[in-house]
């Protein structure tokens, strides 16, 4: 398998549920990202991991908890979400050289999350 | 901080017509600029990138973009639109904090 794979593709969860989104990259990249994409809003960067260490957390609510156990895997743990958290969650990876992702990001297909 | 502005949230063209999607950037250093395309319920796919090697950059699906430093622009063009080009297009700039995306431009192609 190549590229960035996200599972599941679709997820419906209640506000009291706990679920996790998974992302896996097979590109040998050294950085991974979670983005949130809501209707009629710009892409929101949620978390950045570089060399498995979190380097950016854009004031994301604590009901979202990321985990990066190794350079190929990234998780987003979800608990007690709100309906406004319904969105497309995108994972991406990149090769960062000198602090820049000069070659761009490779995105997964996303997980469409609906909170009911 | 670097940023990009995409002019026009919606662009509609007829099949076979020129496609022009506008992007302006602000950057204090030579930027790395990108265009991505997103089809419904998919992730973003890299169309092309500018990394200072050449000002005219050719990408996939017949798209190209020209870096104009004097205008701080990186507009995306395609000579002849195809129905399959209908999608959302994002301009982006890379800095030390990651990739910053524009708000996106939705391209509609009319038969």
Short mmCIF file of C-alpha atoms in Angstrom, two decimals, chain A:
data_model
loop_
_atom_site.label_atom_id
_atom_site.label_comp_id
_atom_site.label_asym_id
_atom_site.label_seq_id
_atom_site.Cartn_x
_atom_site.Cartn_y
_atom_site.Cartn_z
CA UNK A 1 0.00 0.00 0.00
CA UNK A 2 1.29 3.47 -0.82
CA UNK A 3 0.45 7.02 0.21
CA UNK A 4 -1.57 8.03 3.24
CA UNK A 5 -4.41 5.82 4.42
CA UNK A 6 -7.12 6.95 6.78
CA UNK A 7 -9.66 4.74 8.54
CA UNK A 8 -12.54 4.71 8.89
CA UNK A 9 -13.82 6.68 5.88
CA UNK A 10 -17.08 7.45 7.64
CA UNK A 11 -17.93 7.56 11.34
CA UNK A 12 -21.14 8.38 13.15
CA UNK A 13 -20.86 8.73 16.89
CA UNK A 14 -22.91 9.91 19.78
CA UNK A 15 -21.77 12.70 22.04
CA UNK A 16 -20.90 10.28 24.83
CA UNK A 17 -18.94 7.83 22.67
CA UNK A 18 -15.20 7.36 22.48
CA UNK A 19 -13.71 6.62 19.09
CA UNK A 20 -10.37 6.92 17.32
CA UNK A 21 -9.33 7.94 13.83
CA UNK A 22 -6.31 6.26 12.34
CA UNK A 23 -3.81 7.48 9.80
CA UNK A 24 -0.94 5.54 8.29
CA UNK A 25 1.69 6.75 5.86
CA UNK A 26 3.92 4.54 3.74
CA UNK A 27 6.10 7.31 2.32
CA UNK A 28 8.90 7.46 4.86
CA UNK A 29 7.95 11.01 5.78
CA UNK A 30 9.07 12.56 9.07
CA UNK A 31 6.07 14.75 9.85
CA UNK A 32 2.33 14.14 10.14
CA UNK A 33 -0.64 16.45 10.55
CA UNK A 34 -4.32 16.50 11.46
CA UNK A 35 -6.59 19.00 9.73
CA UNK A 36 -10.27 19.72 10.23
CA UNK A 37 -12.32 20.74 7.23
CA UNK A 38 -15.80 22.09 7.93
CA UNK A 39 -18.29 23.30 5.37
CA UNK A 40 -17.69 26.89 4.28
CA UNK A 41 -14.60 27.24 6.51
CA UNK A 42 -10.89 27.20 5.66
CA UNK A 43 -8.80 24.18 6.50
CA UNK A 44 -7.92 24.24 10.19
CA UNK A 45 -4.58 22.82 11.29
CA UNK A 46 -5.15 20.89 14.51
CA UNK A 47 -1.93 19.08 15.32
CA UNK A 48 1.57 18.73 13.93
CA UNK A 49 3.98 15.94 14.75
CA UNK A 50 7.57 16.12 13.60
CA UNK A 51 9.83 13.16 14.31
CA UNK A 52 7.01 11.80 16.50
CA UNK A 53 6.97 14.82 18.78
CA UNK A 54 4.05 17.20 18.88
CA UNK A 55 5.26 20.60 17.72
CA UNK A 56 2.01 22.42 17.14
CA UNK A 57 -1.35 22.42 18.88
CA UNK A 58 -3.60 25.14 17.60
CA UNK A 59 -5.75 25.56 20.70
CA UNK A 60 -7.72 22.44 19.97
CA UNK A 61 -10.28 21.40 22.62
CA UNK A 62 -9.13 18.63 24.92
CA UNK A 63 -11.88 16.34 23.64
CA UNK A 64 -9.48 15.77 20.73
CA UNK A 65 -6.36 13.87 21.75
CA UNK A 66 -3.64 12.99 19.23
CA UNK A 67 -1.19 10.16 19.46
CA UNK A 68 1.84 9.46 17.30
CA UNK A 69 3.41 6.14 18.37
CA UNK A 70 5.89 6.07 15.47
CA UNK A 71 6.69 7.98 12.31
CA UNK A 72 4.21 5.99 10.23
CA UNK A 73 1.11 6.14 12.41
CA UNK A 74 -1.04 8.94 13.74
CA UNK A 75 -4.24 8.67 15.75
CA UNK A 76 -6.89 11.15 16.79
CA UNK A 77 -8.78 10.01 19.87
CA UNK A 78 -12.24 11.48 20.24
CA UNK A 79 -14.44 11.68 23.32
CA UNK A 80 -17.53 13.62 24.34
CA UNK A 81 -17.68 15.46 21.05
CA UNK A 82 -20.20 18.11 20.13
CA UNK A 83 -22.35 18.30 16.99
CA UNK A 84 -20.21 21.22 15.75
CA UNK A 85 -17.28 18.82 15.61
CA UNK A 86 -18.90 17.13 12.63
CA UNK A 87 -16.49 17.63 9.74
CA UNK A 88 -14.05 15.97 7.38
CA UNK A 89 -10.84 15.14 9.26
CA UNK A 90 -7.81 14.99 7.06
CA UNK A 91 -4.44 13.49 7.82
CA UNK A 92 -1.34 14.51 5.90
CA UNK A 93 2.34 13.71 5.93
CA UNK A 94 5.41 15.44 4.59
CA UNK A 95 9.17 15.33 4.52
CA UNK A 96 10.42 18.33 6.46
CA UNK A 97 13.87 19.58 5.55
CA UNK A 98 15.35 22.52 7.38
CA UNK A 99 11.95 23.24 8.87
CA UNK A 100 10.12 23.41 5.54
CA UNK A 101 7.87 20.91 3.81
CA UNK A 102 9.37 21.85 0.47
CA UNK A 103 7.85 18.95 -1.40
CA UNK A 104 4.33 19.55 -0.21
CA UNK A 105 1.97 17.42 1.79
CA UNK A 106 0.42 14.10 0.90
CA UNK A 107 -3.13 13.85 2.17
CA UNK A 108 -5.29 10.91 3.03
CA UNK A 109 -8.87 10.69 1.80
CA UNK A 110 -10.22 11.80 5.15
CA UNK A 111 -12.72 10.57 7.69
CA UNK A 112 -16.20 12.06 7.44
CA UNK A 113 -17.29 12.41 11.07
CA UNK A 114 -20.87 13.01 12.11
CA UNK A 115 -21.67 13.64 15.77
CA UNK A 116 -25.28 13.01 16.71
#
